XYZ file of C-alpha atoms in Angstrom:
701
model
C -220.845 134.604 1.589
C -219.058 132.841 4.379
C -221.452 131.262 6.923
C -220.697 131.984 10.463
C -219.941 128.902 12.477
C -222.818 127.808 14.746
C -225.382 129.794 12.905
C -227.211 128.221 10.137
C -227.792 130.048 7.075
C -231.147 131.572 6.525
C -232.032 128.976 3.918
C -231.035 126.043 6.116
C -232.943 127.366 9.058
C -236.119 127.588 7.037
C -235.774 124.016 5.819
C -235.234 122.640 9.268
C -238.173 124.490 10.570
C -240.352 123.014 7.877
C -239.200 119.459 8.638
C -239.884 119.775 12.341
C -243.386 120.910 11.623
C -243.924 117.913 9.444
C -242.583 115.611 12.108
C -244.758 117.252 14.700
C -247.819 116.850 12.542
C -246.944 113.260 11.884
C -246.384 112.690 15.566
C -249.694 114.296 16.399
C -251.431 112.159 13.806
C -249.833 109.009 15.182
C -250.665 110.054 18.697
C -254.246 110.738 17.671
C -254.414 107.397 15.896
C -252.985 105.685 18.961
C -255.491 107.357 21.187
C -258.278 106.324 18.807
C -257.102 102.719 18.748
C -256.731 102.678 22.488
C -260.159 104.146 22.916
C -261.623 101.680 20.439
C -259.848 98.847 22.214
C -261.220 100.033 25.516
C -264.694 100.264 24.003
C -264.378 96.761 22.592
C -263.027 95.433 25.853
C -265.811 97.138 27.744
C -268.472 95.717 25.446
C -267.034 92.216 25.644
C -266.831 92.471 29.402
C -270.449 93.515 29.648
C -271.625 90.637 27.448
C -272.985 87.852 29.725
C -271.604 85.196 27.371
C -268.161 83.685 28.027
C -265.521 84.814 25.461
C -261.828 83.892 25.455
C -258.750 83.349 23.258
C -255.888 80.866 23.768
C -252.566 80.177 22.074
C -251.640 76.821 20.594
C -250.397 75.637 24.000
C -253.801 76.292 25.513
C -252.712 79.338 27.495
C -255.213 82.143 27.895
C -254.422 85.176 25.776
C -257.659 86.958 26.595
C -260.870 86.418 28.569
C -263.843 88.610 29.228
C -265.040 89.524 32.671
C -267.699 86.770 32.707
C -264.962 84.117 32.511
C -262.807 85.915 35.059
C -265.591 86.034 37.623
C -266.855 82.512 36.871
C -263.377 81.152 37.618
C -263.039 83.156 40.847
C -260.352 85.601 39.631
C -260.206 89.324 40.424
C -258.966 90.527 37.046
C -258.032 89.174 33.680
C -254.269 89.556 34.294
C -254.501 86.740 36.842
C -255.925 84.436 34.141
C -253.592 85.362 31.249
C -250.986 82.672 30.638
C -252.789 79.956 32.583
C -254.113 76.701 31.077
C -257.354 74.865 31.867
C -255.334 72.238 33.735
C -254.355 74.967 36.202
C -257.989 76.057 36.664
C -260.193 72.960 36.386
C -259.963 69.314 37.287
C -257.814 67.053 35.174
C -260.834 65.314 33.658
C -262.567 68.569 32.673
C -259.323 70.081 31.390
C -258.657 67.035 29.226
C -262.125 67.252 27.628
C -261.650 70.953 26.821
C -258.148 70.422 25.453
C -259.326 67.578 23.199
C -261.938 69.753 21.469
C -259.736 72.851 21.139
C -256.768 70.894 19.813
C -258.987 69.304 17.151
C -260.193 72.769 16.052
C -256.601 74.075 15.814
C -255.308 71.005 13.982
C -258.163 70.677 11.489
C -259.053 74.337 11.123
C -262.727 73.287 11.375
C -264.901 75.203 13.851
C -266.866 73.367 16.553
C -270.211 75.169 16.787
C -273.369 74.994 18.902
C -272.338 72.171 21.245
C -274.437 71.913 24.416
C -272.477 71.116 27.559
C -273.091 71.175 31.278
C -271.313 73.970 33.103
C -268.072 73.003 34.779
C -268.657 75.464 37.567
C -272.152 75.826 38.997
C -275.411 74.376 37.731
C -276.766 74.796 34.247
C -275.979 74.381 30.587
C -273.795 76.219 28.045
C -273.857 76.283 24.278
C -270.170 76.214 23.203
C -268.637 77.394 19.910
C -264.879 77.302 19.114
C -263.114 78.629 15.986
C -259.433 78.776 14.948
C -257.450 81.986 15.837
C -255.409 83.066 12.830
C -252.720 85.722 12.290
C -252.610 88.168 9.379
C -251.066 85.509 7.217
C -253.834 83.049 7.936
C -251.743 80.820 10.158
C -253.551 79.201 13.091
C -252.002 80.543 16.237
C -254.652 79.519 18.724
C -258.375 79.171 19.330
C -261.222 81.572 20.123
C -264.129 80.316 22.204
C -267.544 81.677 23.063
C -270.348 80.126 25.101
C -273.825 81.167 26.093
C -275.766 80.156 29.171
C -278.779 78.141 27.937
C -279.879 76.920 31.379
C -283.236 78.691 31.113
C -283.956 77.114 27.751
C -282.863 73.682 28.941
C -285.008 74.159 32.018
C -288.011 75.001 29.866
C -287.321 71.947 27.714
C -287.085 69.790 30.809
C -290.360 71.159 32.114
C -292.042 70.531 28.780
C -290.572 67.025 28.582
C -291.889 66.258 32.047
C -295.327 67.581 31.144
C -295.317 65.531 27.932
C -294.302 62.406 29.853
C -297.177 62.883 32.281
C -299.681 63.480 29.471
C -298.469 60.322 27.712
C -298.996 58.360 30.925
C -302.571 59.682 31.077
C -303.161 58.780 27.423
C -301.811 55.252 27.986
C -304.146 54.808 30.925
C -301.401 54.225 33.507
C -302.822 53.160 36.863
C -303.603 56.235 38.964
C -301.392 55.168 41.856
C -298.454 54.577 39.524
C -299.107 57.876 37.770
C -299.043 59.876 41.009
C -295.892 58.110 42.253
C -294.093 58.672 38.947
C -295.208 62.306 38.834
C -293.933 62.869 42.364
C -290.552 61.326 41.534
C -290.218 63.371 38.331
C -291.062 66.622 40.102
C -288.718 65.996 43.022
C -285.869 65.260 40.610
C -286.744 68.325 38.554
C -286.899 70.518 41.654
C -283.550 69.283 42.984
C -285.038 67.171 45.730
C -287.758 69.519 46.929
C -290.569 67.584 48.609
C -293.667 67.004 46.496
C -296.959 65.444 47.578
C -300.285 64.837 45.822
C -303.040 65.279 48.403
C -306.004 63.519 46.712
C -309.409 62.811 48.272
C -309.060 61.277 51.730
C -305.402 60.298 51.504
C -303.366 61.295 54.526
C -301.610 64.641 54.103
C -297.835 64.793 54.524
C -296.218 67.210 56.967
C -293.956 69.933 55.576
C -291.292 71.799 57.566
C -292.615 75.047 56.140
C -295.814 76.118 54.491
C -295.823 74.448 51.035
C -296.993 76.026 47.814
C -300.333 74.470 46.855
C -301.796 74.038 43.383
C -305.465 72.934 43.166
C -306.232 69.663 41.351
C -309.547 70.348 39.650
C -312.060 67.925 38.096
C -313.655 68.414 34.703
C -316.899 69.594 36.301
C -315.145 72.325 38.268
C -314.962 70.370 41.498
C -311.778 69.720 43.432
C -309.956 66.384 43.668
C -307.251 67.714 45.985
C -304.000 69.726 45.841
C -300.429 69.388 44.617
C -298.184 70.392 47.528
C -294.591 71.531 46.809
C -291.985 72.644 49.340
C -290.722 75.954 47.936
C -286.956 75.710 47.404
C -286.399 78.569 44.937
C -285.433 82.033 46.119
C -287.331 84.210 43.723
C -290.707 83.694 42.163
C -290.326 81.809 38.902
C -293.442 82.481 36.848
C -292.568 79.761 34.342
C -292.102 77.151 37.057
C -295.300 78.183 38.822
C -297.189 77.885 35.558
C -295.621 74.474 34.970
C -296.634 73.172 38.401
C -300.164 74.455 37.861
C -300.185 72.530 34.563
C -299.013 69.368 36.356
C -301.877 69.756 38.820
C -304.265 70.095 35.884
C -302.805 66.959 34.294
C -303.259 65.122 37.588
C -306.918 66.207 37.516
C -307.291 64.732 34.026
C -305.654 61.492 35.224
C -308.036 61.262 38.181
C -311.065 61.977 35.946
C -309.916 59.285 33.527
C -309.293 56.832 36.351
C -312.775 57.389 37.720
C -314.296 57.075 34.239
C -312.519 53.766 33.688
C -313.512 52.574 37.150
C -317.132 53.562 36.511
C -317.154 51.876 33.094
C -315.658 48.736 34.621
C -318.312 48.855 37.327
C -321.102 49.226 34.785
C -319.659 46.345 32.774
C -320.076 44.064 35.788
C -323.115 45.511 37.581
C -326.768 46.134 36.882
C -327.358 49.847 36.342
C -330.746 49.854 38.127
C -330.074 47.852 41.295
C -326.271 47.975 41.532
C -326.186 44.178 41.828
C -323.575 42.098 39.984
C -324.667 41.254 36.442
C -324.245 37.944 34.626
C -320.616 38.674 33.682
C -319.469 39.233 37.266
C -321.687 36.418 38.515
C -320.040 33.922 36.145
C -316.603 34.968 37.376
C -317.486 34.781 41.085
C -319.468 31.566 40.754
C -316.531 29.868 39.043
C -314.321 30.750 42.009
C -316.954 29.586 44.516
C -317.393 26.256 42.760
C -313.638 25.624 42.813
C -313.468 26.462 46.530
C -316.537 24.391 47.411
C -315.154 21.429 45.460
C -311.926 21.537 47.473
C -313.854 21.862 50.738
C -316.461 19.294 49.647
C -319.307 21.717 50.296
C -322.465 22.497 48.345
C -323.224 25.652 46.417
C -326.880 26.327 45.626
C -327.906 28.290 42.536
C -331.441 29.703 42.633
C -333.305 31.373 39.786
C -335.853 33.897 41.089
C -338.644 35.293 38.923
C -341.283 37.731 40.175
C -344.850 36.549 39.611
C -347.048 38.833 37.480
C -344.458 41.613 37.412
C -345.861 42.763 34.066
C -349.105 43.644 35.813
C -347.235 46.110 38.070
C -345.581 47.754 35.064
C -348.826 47.938 33.115
C -350.955 49.243 35.977
C -348.551 51.525 37.891
C -346.002 52.372 35.205
C -342.372 51.474 34.569
C -341.066 53.861 37.233
C -343.028 51.933 39.846
C -341.754 48.683 38.359
C -338.169 49.919 38.666
C -338.741 50.918 42.277
C -340.136 47.462 43.005
C -337.052 45.813 41.495
C -334.769 47.930 43.684
C -336.774 46.984 46.786
C -336.582 43.293 45.869
C -332.822 43.579 45.296
C -332.348 45.111 48.762
C -334.527 42.471 50.409
C -332.607 39.602 48.834
C -329.234 41.196 49.659
C -330.311 41.667 53.286
C -331.195 37.996 53.566
C -328.031 36.490 52.072
C -325.607 39.031 53.649
C -322.040 37.803 52.991
C -322.915 34.144 52.531
C -323.613 34.314 48.809
C -324.138 36.403 45.718
C -327.256 37.979 44.276
C -327.345 39.076 40.638
C -329.955 40.686 38.419
C -329.751 39.289 34.906
C -332.502 41.365 33.323
C -336.187 42.164 33.640
C -337.588 40.719 36.845
C -335.134 37.811 36.967
C -332.535 37.356 39.706
C -329.950 34.658 40.354
C -328.931 33.836 43.921
C -325.829 31.829 44.792
C -325.697 30.492 48.362
C -322.683 28.990 50.079
C -323.252 26.144 52.503
C -323.715 27.253 56.137
C -325.148 25.751 59.305
C -328.607 26.912 58.207
C -330.230 24.680 55.583
C -330.595 25.899 52.012
C -334.350 25.363 52.028
C -334.763 27.469 55.181
C -332.713 30.324 53.745
C -334.597 30.237 50.430
C -337.907 30.200 52.267
C -336.814 33.329 54.154
C -335.942 35.003 50.845
C -339.314 34.075 49.331
C -341.149 35.478 52.364
C -339.038 38.654 52.408
C -339.797 39.343 48.753
C -343.528 38.838 49.242
C -343.782 41.246 52.202
C -346.192 44.129 51.424
C -344.737 47.444 50.263
C -346.121 50.803 49.199
C -345.194 52.386 45.854
C -346.698 55.708 44.767
C -349.216 55.453 47.575
C -350.384 51.999 46.469
C -349.795 49.002 48.734
C -348.837 45.922 46.738
C -347.609 42.424 47.452
C -345.572 40.578 44.853
C -344.783 36.888 45.129
C -342.007 35.022 43.358
C -341.142 31.605 42.006
C -337.760 30.024 42.773
C -335.986 27.172 40.999
C -332.971 25.641 42.763
C -330.050 23.427 41.770
C -327.146 22.288 43.949
C -323.560 21.614 42.943
C -322.490 18.012 43.035
C -326.060 16.741 42.710
C -327.402 18.737 39.792
C -324.282 19.933 38.008
C -320.613 20.707 38.490
C -320.205 23.763 36.291
C -321.935 27.136 36.272
C -323.672 26.429 32.963
C -324.999 23.067 34.198
C -326.333 24.610 37.407
C -327.924 27.504 35.509
C -329.684 25.075 33.169
C -330.928 22.936 36.058
C -332.136 25.912 38.123
C -333.887 27.349 35.060
C -335.758 24.078 34.504
C -336.769 24.007 38.176
C -338.024 27.621 37.909
C -340.126 26.704 34.876
C -341.702 23.866 36.834
C -342.375 26.169 39.828
C -344.248 28.648 37.617
C -346.054 25.846 35.830
C -347.168 24.436 39.192
C -348.905 27.605 40.319
C -346.099 30.097 41.203
C -345.232 31.483 44.671
C -343.189 28.421 45.497
C -339.699 26.899 45.624
C -338.925 23.984 43.319
C -335.803 21.840 43.630
C -334.426 20.418 40.412
C -334.908 16.695 39.782
C -333.259 14.522 37.176
C -336.706 13.773 35.745
C -336.892 17.445 34.758
C -333.622 17.078 32.934
C -334.909 14.082 31.043
C -338.062 15.988 30.107
C -335.971 18.920 28.919
C -333.809 16.647 26.764
C -336.898 15.019 25.310
C -338.328 18.454 24.623
C -335.196 19.498 22.743
C -335.359 16.308 20.697
C -339.039 16.910 19.954
C -338.343 20.508 18.883
C -335.699 19.327 16.444
C -338.050 16.646 15.123
C -340.754 19.272 14.686
C -338.358 21.495 12.708
C -337.557 18.584 10.430
C -341.257 17.815 10.072
C -341.867 21.346 8.764
C -338.976 21.019 6.322
C -340.115 17.561 5.150
C -343.858 18.347 5.114
C -344.813 15.513 7.469
C -348.201 17.044 8.294
C -351.531 15.723 7.030
C -355.062 17.054 7.460
C -358.143 15.292 8.702
C -361.515 16.940 8.344
C -364.486 16.879 10.723
C -367.780 17.368 8.858
C -370.280 20.046 9.865
C -373.984 19.225 9.379
C -376.844 21.602 8.712
C -379.469 20.602 11.275
C -382.293 21.921 9.108
C -381.414 20.126 5.849
C -379.338 17.226 7.124
C -376.618 18.017 4.588
C -372.907 18.281 5.221
C -372.207 21.886 4.346
C -368.667 22.303 5.659
C -365.646 20.714 7.277
C -363.102 21.826 9.863
C -359.489 21.101 8.916
C -357.535 19.498 11.781
C -353.790 18.903 11.489
C -352.023 15.629 12.271
C -348.302 14.859 12.380
C -347.315 11.761 10.468
C -344.284 10.995 12.636
C -341.809 8.691 10.876
C -341.404 6.540 14.017
C -344.376 7.176 16.302
C -347.030 7.245 13.633
C -349.956 9.643 13.483
C -349.821 12.218 16.309
C -352.806 14.335 17.349
C -352.473 18.143 17.789
C -352.133 17.955 21.582
C -348.802 16.155 21.148
C -347.099 18.955 19.221
C -349.208 22.138 18.823
C -348.321 23.598 22.284
C -344.626 23.106 21.517
C -345.084 24.597 18.051
C -346.695 27.678 19.600
C -343.893 27.979 22.173
C -341.151 27.799 19.531
C -342.922 29.878 16.880
C -343.067 26.934 14.449
C -346.852 27.271 14.573
C -346.583 30.051 11.970
C -344.981 27.720 9.417
C -347.339 24.873 10.335
C -350.349 27.202 10.064
C -349.284 28.188 6.555
C -348.952 24.509 5.591
C -352.429 23.740 6.954
C -353.940 26.723 5.159
C -352.475 25.743 1.783
C -353.356 22.059 2.130
C -356.950 22.843 3.178
C -357.498 25.210 0.222
C -355.997 22.733 -2.224
C -358.069 19.831 -0.848
C -361.294 21.811 -1.091
C -360.460 22.663 -4.698
C -359.735 18.977 -5.401
C -363.141 17.991 -4.015
C -364.809 20.578 -6.204
C -362.921 19.272 -9.231
C -364.146 15.732 -8.414
C -367.762 16.909 -8.493
C -368.374 16.835 -4.743
C -370.989 19.180 -3.291
C -369.616 22.623 -2.515
C -368.188 22.723 1.018
C -366.846 25.454 3.215
C -363.486 24.483 4.779
C -362.672 26.027 8.182
C -359.054 26.535 9.239
C -357.941 27.484 12.761
C -355.647 30.499 13.081
C -353.293 30.462 16.093
C -352.568 33.545 18.189
C -348.961 33.641 16.963
C -350.072 33.336 13.349
C -352.737 36.024 13.753
C -350.084 38.478 15.009
C -348.012 38.064 11.847
C -348.445 41.110 9.615
C -348.110 38.838 6.599
C -351.205 36.733 7.475
C -353.463 38.446 4.917
C -350.878 37.912 2.187
C -350.499 34.252 3.201
C -354.248 33.663 2.955
C -354.415 35.409 -0.413
C -351.460 33.378 -1.699
C -353.002 30.063 -0.526
C -356.308 30.844 -2.272
C -354.603 31.865 -5.513
C -352.282 28.863 -5.484
C -355.226 26.457 -5.091
C -357.531 28.408 -7.395
C -360.185 28.422 -4.652
C -362.931 31.020 -4.402
C -362.534 32.874 -1.021
C -366.239 32.178 -0.349
C -365.340 28.554 0.440
C -362.699 29.359 3.087
C -363.475 30.171 6.715
C -360.891 31.257 9.313
C -361.577 30.407 12.948
C -360.258 32.796 15.612
C -360.471 32.219 19.376
C -362.295 34.758 21.524
C -359.299 35.202 23.872
C -357.003 35.859 20.889
C -359.142 38.732 19.652
C -359.461 40.345 23.080
C -355.669 40.664 23.569
C -355.522 43.650 21.233
C -359.052 44.575 20.326
C -358.367 47.424 17.900
C -355.510 45.597 16.175
C -357.650 42.439 15.869
C -360.533 44.329 14.299
C -358.200 45.912 11.744
C -356.696 42.529 10.845
C -360.164 40.923 10.589
C -361.320 43.643 8.193
C -358.280 43.011 5.983
C -359.173 39.307 5.838
C -362.846 40.029 5.265
C -361.928 42.156 2.241
C -360.421 39.033 0.655
C -363.892 37.474 0.690
C -363.257 34.776 3.318
C -365.610 34.055 6.226
C -364.604 34.635 9.866
C -365.799 32.651 12.864
C -365.158 32.842 16.620
C -364.074 29.433 17.903
C -364.656 28.253 21.500
C -367.170 31.054 22.052
C -368.242 31.580 25.663
C -364.792 31.011 27.185
C -363.558 34.582 26.592
C -364.593 38.009 27.776
C -366.157 39.700 24.784
C -369.302 41.727 25.363
C -372.280 42.257 23.096
C -371.063 45.742 22.168
C -367.661 44.290 21.287
C -369.092 41.466 19.188
C -371.058 43.929 17.102
C -367.782 45.462 15.915
C -366.405 42.170 14.575
C -366.960 41.365 10.866
C -368.021 37.783 11.706
C -370.060 35.142 9.933
C -370.377 32.492 12.680
C -370.116 31.703 16.369
C -368.942 28.259 17.489
C -370.226 27.177 20.908
C -367.393 25.672 22.938
C -367.702 21.940 23.515
C -367.506 22.443 27.306
C -371.076 23.839 27.224
C -372.368 20.892 25.160
C -370.833 17.917 26.994
C -373.290 17.835 29.930
C -376.477 18.565 27.978
C -379.182 17.591 28.875
C -377.922 16.831 32.436
C -376.915 20.386 33.417
C -379.556 23.051 33.156
C -376.930 25.803 33.433
C -375.031 24.617 30.355
C -378.307 24.292 28.459
C -379.171 27.883 29.362
C -375.730 29.113 28.232
C -375.947 27.235 24.936
C -379.448 28.584 24.294
C -378.293 32.123 25.144
C -375.391 31.888 22.682
C -377.769 30.721 19.948
C -380.066 33.648 20.755
C -377.121 36.045 20.720
C -376.067 34.732 17.323
C -379.522 35.365 15.935
C -379.525 38.884 17.362
C -376.208 39.594 15.641
C -377.409 37.818 12.485
C -374.659 35.214 12.799
C -374.864 31.477 12.163
C -374.170 29.297 15.211
C -372.229 26.027 15.128
C -372.118 23.679 18.126
C -368.920 21.684 18.682
C -368.554 18.312 20.391
C -372.069 16.988 19.768
C -371.997 13.277 20.614
C -375.595 12.283 21.425
C -379.024 12.540 19.837
C -380.287 14.317 22.950
C -377.731 17.074 22.460
C -378.582 17.418 18.775
C -382.323 17.487 19.572
C -381.848 20.221 22.181
C -379.740 22.345 19.851
C -382.266 22.026 17.057
C -385.017 23.124 19.421
C -382.906 26.081 20.547
C -382.532 27.213 16.932
C -378.877 26.196 16.345
C -378.209 25.865 12.614
C -375.201 23.512 12.518
C -373.199 21.084 14.615
C -370.113 18.904 14.431
C -368.991 16.046 16.642
C -368.748 12.303 17.036
C -372.496 11.936 16.539
C -371.892 12.782 12.900
C -368.288 11.701 12.432
C -364.810 11.855 13.873
C -362.167 13.827 11.984
C -361.554 11.793 8.813
C -358.932 11.597 6.064
C -359.981 13.331 2.804
C -361.024 10.111 1.066
C -363.316 9.062 3.929
C -364.897 12.516 4.025
C -365.674 12.112 0.344
C -367.148 8.631 0.945
C -369.297 9.928 3.834
C -370.700 12.809 1.785
C -371.502 10.537 -1.163
C -373.093 7.979 1.167
C -375.317 10.607 2.847
C -376.257 12.045 -0.564
C -377.266 8.579 -1.779
C -379.346 7.966 1.359
C -381.211 11.281 0.935
C -381.810 10.550 -2.750
C -383.146 7.093 -1.824
C -385.477 8.597 0.735
C-alpha cells in the first residue's frame, strides 16, 4: 500500500506517539528532580543562613563562592550576591586580610585542615573559634577552602571572669596587703568591664561620686556583719546574671581579704602587746627601746629604764581572787600610762611586773618616777573592797649604767631587788656596787655548783646532853663548806644562796647521807648509841622524793631509822598544813624521829601541834639568850617545856651558853640542851674524843 504524502502510516504514528510520551515522562521526571534539588538547595541555604555561626567557601584565589547570612550581615552587605567574587583584601584591612590569606593558603596547599583556632573578631568585640578545611571537586582536587567559625565570646568572658576570681583568691591566699589587694581588684574589674568605674567602699573610707546610681554589692564579714560595699557603674544594657553573680563573688572575696587582714593585724598586735592590759610586751619594748637608745645617743640625752614590781600582789590574788588581781593590773597600767603620756614607754612583761622607759625632759627622772609611785599607790575599790597597793621601783640610766637594752635591764633588775630587800614601797637607783655584788653572786653560785659536784661539804656535830643523866645522847649535824681557797665556810655564807638557787636539795641529800654514814661508823667503833639530827630545808621538804631519799640514805649506811631525827622548822610546816602532815606521816612510817626546830617563832597552835607525829620540840635560841635577865623569855621557855610535857614530847633547848641557863632549864623540867656550854659544833673525831672523855669522867666518879 502506497502511503499518502504528509500522512504517516498508522504504524509510524503509533511509534511516534509512544516516543513523545516517553520524552514527556522523562521531562517530567527531570523537572521533578530539578524542583526537588532546588527545594533541597533552598532548604540547605535557609538552614545555613539561620545558623548563627559564620560559614563560607572561597576559590583558590580567595574569592568568595558562598557565604551565609551571618557573614553577609557582619560585613555590612545587603545580600550574598554583593559578597560573591570579592576577596578579604576588598573587605578588611590589609593586615587582617594578610593573616586570613596566610592560613587559608596553607590549608589549600597542604590539604591539612586548620581546626579549633581561637581568634579575636575582626569586626566588633569578642572571640571566634575558626575551622578551615580544603574544598575539593568530585575528583578530589582542591579547588578552594571552606571555613566555619563560632562566636565563643560568652565562653571567653566566663573564662576571663573565672581567671579574675582565681587571681583575687590567690592574692588572698598569699596574704597580699589589703590596700594592694583592693587597688589590684579595682584595676582588674575596670579592665574587665571595659573601663566602667569601680570602687570599694570599706569602713570609713571616703565614698566616690558616680554620675549615675551605681550597682552595689555588699562586702560581708565572716560573722555576718558588713565591711562595706563594692560599687560598680552599670555600663551593660541588659541584665547579665553571670556578671552579677561574678561581681557578688568578688565582693565576697573582698570580705575574705578584709577578714584575713584583720586577723593578721590582730595576731601581729597580740604578738607585740599584753593581752590583759594592751600595753607593749617585751618584744615590742625591745624594738622601741633600741630605737630610743640610738636617738638619745645621737642627741646626748639620757634614757631611764625602770623595773616596777607591785608589793604583795599575791595577797590580792589570794584574798580577792584572780579576777580582782587582773582588774588591779589594768588600773595600774592606766595609771602609769597617764603619768608618762608620750614621753616614754610602759610595758607589762608578765605577772605584776612592768618596765617603764622614760625619755629625758625638763622634769627630773626622780620626780617623774616619784609621781608614778604615788599614782600606783592611790587607793582604789575592787569588788566593793578598798585597797591600796604599793610598788618597788629599780632604775638604771643609759650612759651611766649601761649602753644597751640588756645592760639597762640587768641594772634596773638589780636595783629593783635591792628596793624590795630594803623594805619595798621605794625607788632605788642602780649603783656600780650592786653590779659588783651581782657578779660576785654569780661567781659564788658557780662555785657552789662545783662544790656539789666535787663533794666539798663536811659535817660538824654539836652534842646534845641529857640534863638528867649528864650523858651525850645525840648530836645535830651542821654542814660546812670546805672551800678550796677560802677555807671552811659556815652555813650563813652559802645556805641562803643554796636555797635561792635550789642547790639546797642536793646539799641536803649530801648532808643526810654523810650524817647516817657517820653515825653508823661511830656505832661500828663501839661508841655509845647516839641519835643524829639533820635539818630539812623548806625546799627539800617540798620534794616528793624526800621520803625515798631518807630511806635510801638509811639503807646505804646500814643505819637503824631509830637513830635518825629530822628537824623541821615551824614556819615550814605551817605553809601547807595538810601537805606537811601527810609528808611527816610518810617519814614517820620509816621509823625516824621528827622534831620541830626553832619552836616559838612560828604560828602553830596547840590543836595544830597535836596533829603532828612529833618526838621533840626545840626551843629557839632567841628565848634562851637573855635568861635569867628577862623574865618574859624565862616564862616563854617554861611554857614551851610545859607544852611539850602536855603533848608527851621531849624538849631540847638550843643555844645554852651559861650555867645559869642550864640550871633554869633543869628546874623548868627541860630534858636536853645543846650549846657552847657543852661544846661548839665539832668534827667527827673531836665528838668521839668528847664522848669518851665524858664517859671516863663519869666512870671515875
